[in-house]
mmCIF file of C-alpha atoms in Angstrom:
data_model
loop_
_atom_site.group_PDB
_atom_site.id
_atom_site.type_symbol
_atom_site.label_atom_id
_atom_site.label_comp_id
_atom_site.label_asym_id
_atom_site.label_seq_id
_atom_site.Cartn_x
_atom_site.Cartn_y
_atom_site.Cartn_z
ATOM 1 C CA MET A 606 -14.522 31.433 -44.021
ATOM 2 C CA VAL A 607 -17.820 30.330 -42.528
ATOM 3 C CA THR A 608 -20.445 28.547 -44.605
ATOM 4 C CA ASN A 609 -24.195 28.832 -44.092
ATOM 5 C CA GLN A 610 -24.141 30.098 -40.500
ATOM 6 C CA VAL A 611 -22.018 32.530 -38.523
ATOM 7 C CA HIS A 612 -19.722 30.671 -36.148
ATOM 8 C CA THR A 613 -18.408 33.615 -34.162
ATOM 9 C CA LYS A 614 -21.046 33.232 -31.438
ATOM 10 C CA GLN A 615 -19.617 33.451 -27.946
ATOM 11 C CA HIS A 616 -16.204 34.347 -29.413
ATOM 12 C CA ALA A 617 -15.193 30.821 -30.349
ATOM 13 C CA ALA A 618 -11.437 30.444 -30.810
ATOM 14 C CA THR A 619 -9.796 29.748 -34.131
ATOM 15 C CA ILE A 620 -6.423 29.423 -35.840
ATOM 16 C CA PRO A 621 -5.425 31.128 -39.102
ATOM 17 C CA GLU A 622 -4.935 27.873 -41.001
ATOM 18 C CA VAL A 623 -8.588 26.769 -40.916
ATOM 19 C CA GLU A 624 -11.930 27.656 -42.440
ATOM 20 C CA HIS A 625 -15.089 27.157 -40.373
ATOM 21 C CA HIS A 626 -18.241 25.477 -41.671
ATOM 22 C CA VAL A 627 -21.637 25.111 -39.989
ATOM 23 C CA GLU A 628 -24.360 23.218 -41.834
ATOM 24 C CA GLN A 629 -27.204 20.797 -41.356
ATOM 25 C CA VAL A 630 -25.771 17.340 -42.038
ATOM 26 C CA GLY A 631 -28.150 14.413 -41.933
ATOM 27 C CA GLY A 632 -30.670 16.570 -40.093
ATOM 28 C CA ARG A 633 -28.112 17.566 -37.428
ATOM 29 C CA LEU A 634 -26.315 20.859 -36.893
ATOM 30 C CA LEU A 635 -22.626 20.183 -37.490
ATOM 31 C CA HIS A 636 -19.616 22.450 -37.163
ATOM 32 C CA TRP A 637 -16.258 21.519 -38.611
ATOM 33 C CA VAL A 638 -13.047 23.188 -39.675
ATOM 34 C CA SER A 639 -11.017 22.436 -42.779
ATOM 35 C CA ALA A 640 -7.429 23.036 -43.800
ATOM 36 C CA GLY A 641 -5.320 22.016 -46.770
ATOM 37 C CA THR A 642 -6.582 21.254 -50.251
ATOM 38 C CA ASP A 643 -4.270 18.539 -51.539
ATOM 39 C CA GLY A 644 -3.632 14.943 -50.591
ATOM 40 C CA THR A 645 -5.896 12.282 -49.179
ATOM 41 C CA PRO A 646 -8.432 13.513 -46.600
ATOM 42 C CA VAL A 647 -7.912 13.108 -42.859
ATOM 43 C CA LEU A 648 -10.956 13.318 -40.554
ATOM 44 C CA LEU A 649 -10.160 14.149 -36.904
ATOM 45 C CA VAL A 650 -12.657 13.252 -34.151
ATOM 46 C CA HIS A 651 -12.203 14.592 -30.626
ATOM 47 C CA GLY A 652 -13.050 13.166 -27.215
ATOM 48 C CA PHE A 653 -13.904 14.657 -23.791
ATOM 49 C CA PRO A 654 -13.517 17.337 -22.490
ATOM 50 C CA GLU A 655 -12.614 18.541 -25.948
ATOM 51 C CA THR A 656 -13.856 20.003 -29.211
ATOM 52 C CA TRP A 657 -12.098 20.326 -32.577
ATOM 53 C CA TRP A 658 -9.820 22.752 -30.724
ATOM 54 C CA ALA A 659 -7.884 19.799 -29.279
ATOM 55 C CA PHE A 660 -6.312 19.484 -32.744
ATOM 56 C CA ARG A 661 -5.298 23.139 -33.118
ATOM 57 C CA SER A 662 -1.570 22.294 -33.159
ATOM 58 C CA LEU A 663 -1.910 19.061 -35.148
ATOM 59 C CA ILE A 664 -3.949 20.449 -38.049
ATOM 60 C CA PRO A 665 -1.225 22.714 -39.528
ATOM 61 C CA LEU A 666 1.292 19.853 -39.334
ATOM 62 C CA LEU A 667 -0.950 17.599 -41.427
ATOM 63 C CA ALA A 668 -2.405 20.177 -43.807
ATOM 64 C CA GLY A 669 0.771 20.532 -45.856
ATOM 65 C CA ARG A 670 0.256 17.018 -47.228
ATOM 66 C CA HIS A 671 -3.420 16.284 -46.616
ATOM 67 C CA ARG A 672 -6.874 17.785 -46.724
ATOM 68 C CA VAL A 673 -7.798 17.950 -43.032
ATOM 69 C CA ILE A 674 -11.285 18.048 -41.506
ATOM 70 C CA ALA A 675 -11.809 18.355 -37.734
ATOM 71 C CA VAL A 676 -15.366 18.153 -36.427
ATOM 72 C CA ASP A 677 -17.285 19.125 -33.343
ATOM 73 C CA LEU A 678 -19.299 15.977 -32.670
ATOM 74 C CA PRO A 679 -23.091 16.437 -32.362
ATOM 75 C CA GLY A 680 -23.845 17.999 -28.988
ATOM 76 C CA PHE A 681 -20.332 19.453 -28.600
ATOM 77 C CA GLY A 682 -18.923 22.933 -29.238
ATOM 78 C CA GLY A 683 -20.284 24.500 -32.402
ATOM 79 C CA SER A 684 -22.512 21.481 -33.089
ATOM 80 C CA ILE A 685 -24.930 22.252 -30.253
ATOM 81 C CA GLU A 686 -28.513 22.941 -31.290
ATOM 82 C CA GLN A 687 -29.857 26.061 -29.573
ATOM 83 C CA ASP A 688 -33.477 25.712 -30.650
ATOM 84 C CA GLY A 689 -34.648 23.124 -28.157
ATOM 85 C CA ALA A 690 -33.668 20.097 -30.267
ATOM 86 C CA ARG A 691 -32.222 18.252 -27.267
ATOM 87 C CA SER A 692 -33.948 14.916 -27.759
ATOM 88 C CA ALA A 693 -31.699 13.918 -30.653
ATOM 89 C CA ASP A 694 -29.559 10.785 -30.718
ATOM 90 C CA PHE A 695 -26.182 11.611 -29.200
ATOM 91 C CA SER A 696 -25.012 7.997 -29.008
ATOM 92 C CA SER A 697 -21.953 6.656 -30.801
ATOM 93 C CA ALA A 698 -24.286 5.236 -33.454
ATOM 94 C CA GLY A 699 -25.834 8.655 -34.026
ATOM 95 C CA ALA A 700 -22.432 10.329 -34.167
ATOM 96 C CA ALA A 701 -21.086 7.726 -36.603
ATOM 97 C CA ALA A 702 -24.100 8.197 -38.871
ATOM 98 C CA THR A 703 -23.567 11.964 -38.913
ATOM 99 C CA LEU A 704 -19.875 11.594 -39.741
ATOM 100 C CA ARG A 705 -20.728 9.232 -42.563
ATOM 101 C CA GLU A 706 -23.209 11.791 -43.915
ATOM 102 C CA LEU A 707 -20.447 14.403 -43.805
ATOM 103 C CA ILE A 708 -18.060 12.151 -45.733
ATOM 104 C CA VAL A 709 -20.717 11.636 -48.397
ATOM 105 C CA ARG A 710 -21.742 15.309 -48.455
ATOM 106 C CA LEU A 711 -18.175 16.504 -48.998
ATOM 107 C CA ASP A 712 -17.267 13.577 -51.261
ATOM 108 C CA LEU A 713 -14.316 12.831 -48.987
ATOM 109 C CA GLY A 714 -14.240 9.062 -48.920
ATOM 110 C CA PRO A 715 -12.324 7.062 -48.283
ATOM 111 C CA VAL A 716 -10.782 9.052 -45.415
ATOM 112 C CA HIS A 717 -7.996 8.489 -42.961
ATOM 113 C CA LEU A 718 -10.060 8.514 -39.756
ATOM 114 C CA LEU A 719 -8.648 9.519 -36.359
ATOM 115 C CA GLY A 720 -10.574 9.119 -33.127
ATOM 116 C CA GLN A 721 -9.425 9.679 -29.570
ATOM 117 C CA ASP A 722 -10.739 9.119 -26.063
ATOM 118 C CA ILE A 723 -14.521 8.490 -25.922
ATOM 119 C CA ALA A 724 -14.751 8.773 -29.731
ATOM 120 C CA GLY A 725 -13.400 5.216 -30.001
ATOM 121 C CA ASN A 726 -16.820 3.612 -30.390
ATOM 122 C CA THR A 727 -17.872 6.218 -32.938
ATOM 123 C CA VAL A 728 -14.907 5.736 -35.252
ATOM 124 C CA PHE A 729 -14.965 1.955 -34.817
ATOM 125 C CA ARG A 730 -18.631 1.869 -35.871
ATOM 126 C CA LEU A 731 -17.925 4.024 -38.902
ATOM 127 C CA ALA A 732 -14.975 1.881 -39.970
ATOM 128 C CA ALA A 733 -16.782 -1.418 -39.360
ATOM 129 C CA GLU A 734 -20.118 -0.476 -40.919
ATOM 130 C CA HIS A 735 -18.732 1.550 -43.849
ATOM 131 C CA PRO A 736 -15.236 0.250 -44.612
ATOM 132 C CA GLU A 737 -15.534 1.633 -48.121
ATOM 133 C CA ASP A 738 -15.424 5.126 -46.605
ATOM 134 C CA VAL A 739 -12.387 4.579 -44.360
ATOM 135 C CA ARG A 740 -8.909 4.286 -45.875
ATOM 136 C CA SER A 741 -7.223 3.834 -42.493
ATOM 137 C CA LEU A 742 -8.022 4.185 -38.798
ATOM 138 C CA ILE A 743 -5.847 6.025 -36.291
ATOM 139 C CA ALA A 744 -6.885 5.255 -32.705
ATOM 140 C CA VAL A 745 -5.374 7.564 -30.086
ATOM 141 C CA GLU A 746 -5.644 6.785 -26.371
ATOM 142 C CA THR A 747 -9.016 5.110 -26.828
ATOM 143 C CA LEU A 748 -10.900 1.873 -26.272
ATOM 144 C CA VAL A 749 -13.979 0.189 -27.739
ATOM 145 C CA SER A 750 -16.917 -1.075 -25.671
ATOM 146 C CA GLY A 751 -16.801 -4.832 -25.355
ATOM 147 C CA PHE A 752 -13.019 -4.730 -25.598
ATOM 148 C CA GLY A 753 -11.958 -2.912 -22.458
ATOM 149 C CA LEU A 754 -13.772 0.408 -22.334
ATOM 150 C CA GLU A 755 -16.239 -0.670 -19.650
ATOM 151 C CA GLN A 756 -13.402 -1.310 -17.223
ATOM 152 C CA LEU A 757 -12.749 2.430 -17.169
ATOM 153 C CA ALA A 758 -15.997 2.854 -15.224
ATOM 154 C CA ASP A 759 -14.997 0.362 -12.507
ATOM 155 C CA VAL A 760 -13.698 2.717 -9.830
ATOM 156 C CA ARG A 761 -13.093 -0.213 -7.467
ATOM 157 C CA ASN A 762 -10.323 -1.375 -9.790
ATOM 158 C CA GLY A 763 -8.740 1.902 -10.801
ATOM 159 C CA GLY A 764 -11.440 3.079 -13.179
ATOM 160 C CA ALA A 765 -12.332 6.723 -13.798
ATOM 161 C CA TRP A 766 -15.194 8.210 -11.784
ATOM 162 C CA HIS A 767 -16.305 10.555 -14.560
ATOM 163 C CA VAL A 768 -17.406 7.720 -16.877
ATOM 164 C CA GLY A 769 -20.387 6.688 -14.761
ATOM 165 C CA ALA A 770 -21.125 10.281 -13.797
ATOM 166 C CA LEU A 771 -21.401 11.490 -17.381
ATOM 167 C CA ALA A 772 -23.398 8.415 -18.369
ATOM 168 C CA THR A 773 -26.062 9.389 -15.812
ATOM 169 C CA PRO A 774 -28.685 11.833 -17.155
ATOM 170 C CA GLY A 775 -28.247 15.376 -15.841
ATOM 171 C CA VAL A 776 -25.192 14.728 -13.679
ATOM 172 C CA GLY A 777 -22.651 16.361 -15.981
ATOM 173 C CA GLU A 778 -24.635 19.563 -16.238
ATOM 174 C CA PHE A 779 -25.385 19.592 -12.498
ATOM 175 C CA VAL A 780 -21.819 18.957 -11.368
ATOM 176 C CA PHE A 781 -19.800 20.981 -13.870
ATOM 177 C CA SER A 782 -21.983 23.968 -14.765
ATOM 178 C CA GLY A 783 -20.125 27.054 -13.577
ATOM 179 C CA ARG A 784 -17.195 24.920 -12.431
ATOM 180 C CA MET A 785 -15.677 23.746 -15.709
ATOM 181 C CA ARG A 786 -12.619 25.981 -15.635
ATOM 182 C CA GLU A 787 -11.780 24.901 -12.091
ATOM 183 C CA PHE A 788 -12.373 21.242 -12.968
ATOM 184 C CA LEU A 789 -10.044 21.447 -15.964
ATOM 185 C CA THR A 790 -7.259 23.332 -14.208
ATOM 186 C CA ARG A 791 -7.313 21.603 -10.818
ATOM 187 C CA MET A 792 -8.374 18.049 -11.638
ATOM 188 C CA TRP A 793 -8.537 16.949 -15.257
ATOM 189 C CA PHE A 794 -5.441 18.175 -17.037
ATOM 190 C CA PRO A 795 -3.030 17.942 -14.057
ATOM 191 C CA PHE A 796 -3.870 14.236 -13.702
ATOM 192 C CA LEU A 797 -4.168 13.312 -17.381
ATOM 193 C CA THR A 798 -1.293 15.180 -19.012
ATOM 194 C CA SER A 799 2.450 14.672 -18.635
ATOM 195 C CA VAL A 800 3.975 17.442 -20.762
ATOM 196 C CA GLU A 801 4.233 20.602 -18.703
ATOM 197 C CA GLY A 802 2.789 23.678 -20.390
ATOM 198 C CA ALA A 803 1.191 21.734 -23.244
ATOM 199 C CA VAL A 804 -2.307 22.819 -22.208
ATOM 200 C CA THR A 805 -2.426 26.602 -22.221
ATOM 201 C CA ALA A 806 -4.686 29.190 -20.640
ATOM 202 C CA ARG A 807 -6.179 29.724 -24.098
ATOM 203 C CA ASP A 808 -7.041 26.020 -24.314
ATOM 204 C CA ILE A 809 -8.716 26.114 -20.906
ATOM 205 C CA ALA A 810 -10.689 29.214 -21.854
ATOM 206 C CA GLU A 811 -11.930 27.650 -25.092
ATOM 207 C CA PHE A 812 -12.991 24.361 -23.507
ATOM 208 C CA ASP A 813 -14.648 26.273 -20.660
ATOM 209 C CA ARG A 814 -16.551 28.387 -23.194
ATOM 210 C CA ALA A 815 -17.630 25.356 -25.205
ATOM 211 C CA TYR A 816 -18.882 23.399 -22.191
ATOM 212 C CA SER A 817 -20.640 26.390 -20.635
ATOM 213 C CA GLN A 818 -23.222 26.638 -23.424
ATOM 214 C CA SER A 819 -26.807 25.563 -22.964
ATOM 215 C CA GLY A 820 -27.046 21.934 -24.049
ATOM 216 C CA ALA A 821 -23.291 21.373 -23.808
ATOM 217 C CA TRP A 822 -23.657 18.163 -21.797
ATOM 218 C CA ASP A 823 -26.013 16.337 -24.163
ATOM 219 C CA GLY A 824 -23.162 15.169 -26.370
ATOM 220 C CA PRO A 825 -20.928 13.872 -23.562
ATOM 221 C CA HIS A 826 -23.855 12.151 -21.845
ATOM 222 C CA GLY A 827 -24.909 10.471 -25.082
ATOM 223 C CA LEU A 828 -21.466 9.046 -25.805
ATOM 224 C CA TYR A 829 -20.763 7.856 -22.265
ATOM 225 C CA ALA A 830 -24.236 6.388 -21.755
ATOM 226 C CA SER A 831 -24.060 4.466 -25.009
ATOM 227 C CA ALA A 832 -20.514 3.318 -24.200
ATOM 228 C CA LEU A 833 -21.758 1.490 -21.105
ATOM 229 C CA ALA A 834 -24.656 -0.117 -22.978
ATOM 230 C CA GLU A 835 -23.309 -1.219 -26.362
ATOM 231 C CA GLY A 836 -20.579 -3.717 -25.528
ATOM 232 C CA ASP A 837 -22.542 -6.744 -26.743
ATOM 233 C CA GLU A 838 -23.538 -4.952 -29.943
ATOM 234 C CA LEU A 839 -19.981 -3.918 -30.771
ATOM 235 C CA ARG A 840 -18.596 -7.371 -29.969
ATOM 236 C CA ALA A 841 -21.107 -8.804 -32.439
ATOM 237 C CA LEU A 842 -20.141 -6.182 -35.012
ATOM 238 C CA ALA A 843 -16.464 -7.037 -34.589
ATOM 239 C CA ALA A 844 -17.188 -10.771 -34.796
ATOM 240 C CA SER A 845 -19.034 -10.335 -38.090
ATOM 241 C CA ALA A 846 -15.944 -8.925 -39.799
ATOM 242 C CA ARG A 847 -12.601 -7.656 -38.568
ATOM 243 C CA LEU A 848 -11.580 -4.187 -39.688
ATOM 244 C CA PRO A 849 -10.035 -4.552 -43.155
ATOM 245 C CA MET A 850 -8.117 -1.277 -43.237
ATOM 246 C CA PRO A 851 -4.684 -0.527 -41.721
ATOM 247 C CA VAL A 852 -4.857 0.674 -38.114
ATOM 248 C CA LEU A 853 -2.403 2.874 -36.230
ATOM 249 C CA ALA A 854 -2.801 2.619 -32.446
ATOM 250 C CA VAL A 855 -1.199 5.461 -30.491
ATOM 251 C CA ASP A 856 -0.748 5.218 -26.731
ATOM 252 C CA GLY A 857 0.626 7.601 -24.141
ATOM 253 C CA MET A 858 -0.063 7.160 -20.459
ATOM 254 C CA GLY A 859 -1.246 3.844 -19.076
ATOM 255 C CA GLY A 860 0.539 1.439 -21.385
ATOM 256 C CA PRO A 861 -0.523 -0.154 -24.681
ATOM 257 C CA LYS A 862 -4.251 -0.350 -23.966
ATOM 258 C CA THR A 863 -5.216 1.218 -27.303
ATOM 259 C CA ALA A 864 -3.026 -1.194 -29.246
ATOM 260 C CA ASP A 865 -4.344 -4.196 -27.307
ATOM 261 C CA GLY A 866 -7.934 -3.113 -27.894
ATOM 262 C CA MET A 867 -7.424 -2.523 -31.603
ATOM 263 C CA ARG A 868 -5.781 -5.919 -32.071
ATOM 264 C CA ALA A 869 -9.008 -7.459 -30.792
ATOM 265 C CA VAL A 870 -10.937 -5.988 -33.733
ATOM 266 C CA ALA A 871 -8.367 -5.675 -36.537
ATOM 267 C CA ASP A 872 -5.415 -7.574 -37.973
ATOM 268 C CA GLY A 873 -3.303 -4.854 -39.558
ATOM 269 C CA VAL A 874 -2.457 -2.933 -36.379
ATOM 270 C CA GLU A 875 0.704 -0.855 -36.076
ATOM 271 C CA ALA A 876 1.412 0.363 -32.529
ATOM 272 C CA VAL A 877 3.185 3.532 -31.405
ATOM 273 C CA MET A 878 3.982 4.273 -27.765
ATOM 274 C CA LEU A 879 4.806 7.912 -27.033
ATOM 275 C CA ASP A 880 6.817 7.821 -23.826
ATOM 276 C CA GLY A 881 6.517 10.821 -21.551
ATOM 277 C CA VAL A 882 3.145 11.812 -22.999
ATOM 278 C CA GLY A 883 -0.175 11.713 -21.175
ATOM 279 C CA HIS A 884 -3.723 11.124 -22.372
ATOM 280 C CA HIS A 885 -4.137 14.250 -24.534
ATOM 281 C CA VAL A 886 -1.610 13.293 -27.192
ATOM 282 C CA ALA A 887 -2.629 15.815 -29.868
ATOM 283 C CA MET A 888 -2.113 18.708 -27.455
ATOM 284 C CA GLU A 889 0.905 17.336 -25.606
ATOM 285 C CA ALA A 890 2.956 15.978 -28.508
ATOM 286 C CA PRO A 891 1.550 17.250 -31.823
ATOM 287 C CA GLN A 892 4.905 17.005 -33.612
ATOM 288 C CA ARG A 893 5.457 13.395 -32.564
ATOM 289 C CA LEU A 894 1.878 12.416 -33.374
ATOM 290 C CA ALA A 895 2.047 14.139 -36.757
ATOM 291 C CA GLY A 896 5.329 12.414 -37.543
ATOM 292 C CA ALA A 897 3.908 8.978 -36.777
ATOM 293 C CA MET A 898 0.734 9.725 -38.726
ATOM 294 C CA LEU A 899 2.414 11.165 -41.808
ATOM 295 C CA GLU A 900 4.737 8.186 -42.162
ATOM 296 C CA PHE A 901 1.838 5.761 -41.641
ATOM 297 C CA LEU A 902 -0.336 7.593 -44.175
ATOM 298 C CA ARG A 903 2.499 7.860 -46.695
ATOM 299 C CA ARG A 904 2.956 4.095 -46.729
ATOM 300 C CA ILE A 905 -0.768 3.617 -47.314
ATOM 301 C CA ASP A 906 -1.147 6.294 -49.978
ATOM 302 C CA GLN A 907 2.099 5.505 -51.825
ATOM 303 C CA PRO A 908 2.794 1.806 -51.326
ATOM 304 C CA SER A 909 4.938 1.629 -54.454
ATOM 305 C CA ALA A 910 7.424 4.023 -52.855
ATOM 306 C CA ASP A 911 8.404 1.273 -50.419
ATOM 307 C CA THR A 912 8.733 -1.386 -53.108
ATOM 308 C CA VAL A 913 12.156 -1.932 -54.656
ATOM 309 C CA GLU A 914 11.881 -3.362 -58.139
ATOM 310 C CA ASP A 915 14.040 -6.422 -58.878
ATOM 311 C CA PRO A 916 16.320 -5.612 -61.879
ATOM 312 C CA GLU A 917 15.733 -9.130 -63.236
ATOM 313 C CA ASP A 918 12.042 -8.281 -63.574
ATOM 314 C CA GLN A 919 12.697 -5.249 -65.770
#
């Protein structure tokens, strides 16, 4: 099902478990998919070089117990404006505001909020500024500016070259246009995944399609540029109040960097290390990620189930 606008442009991929929605949300074009009708809502937020499609294997595993929403962030995938509206705010602040509008529009809140990769700042902002709308936060292979993310741009000390490149206006489009498939197959996924065969030819084709659209680099540029500029702001936001909701930090390659970063901004942090898994956890180990999430969410949604009543109190 597609609401308001047809989403089949350029033969976008789908899975049978989801319905597609494309609407104006807070003045921005936003595409999302939904699955499941029962249980507390889970909002999934992708990173780079991804779209909602990064969660194609995770969504069905969660939808049996939860209402699941997976978005294309503004300026990504099906959320790209094709009418010349390319001066919009694609920063983490802009993305967080749009997600909050979606939560309100769909009357979802409070949600279990998952963010991965460069979406870390976006989901942290949403959780810190609107804790009433976030039941829990699941951080997957991500960092927050002011608490370690900037180090990823320091190539002299092992940082990733693409951070600075995408933060520079026009560079992403100039470098990757017409080369995205080759970049993904020869450079990105071979270096950042550990589970052989987890990323399929269909995945590559869908990400190549999504990032070959006109305007496809506005979203990535906005998030990376803001990430290198908002460290002081996010440190101040974290200092004003630590995150009050439970946090699940999931790490794969590179050690417990997500857990360490989350402990700097929240007290109730539970850490999971998925050995043998690379950076793209939802694609490489959807069963293991779903298992960790479902147990974490169950304990939040049904706390009484873990409480044994003392017979003397009866």
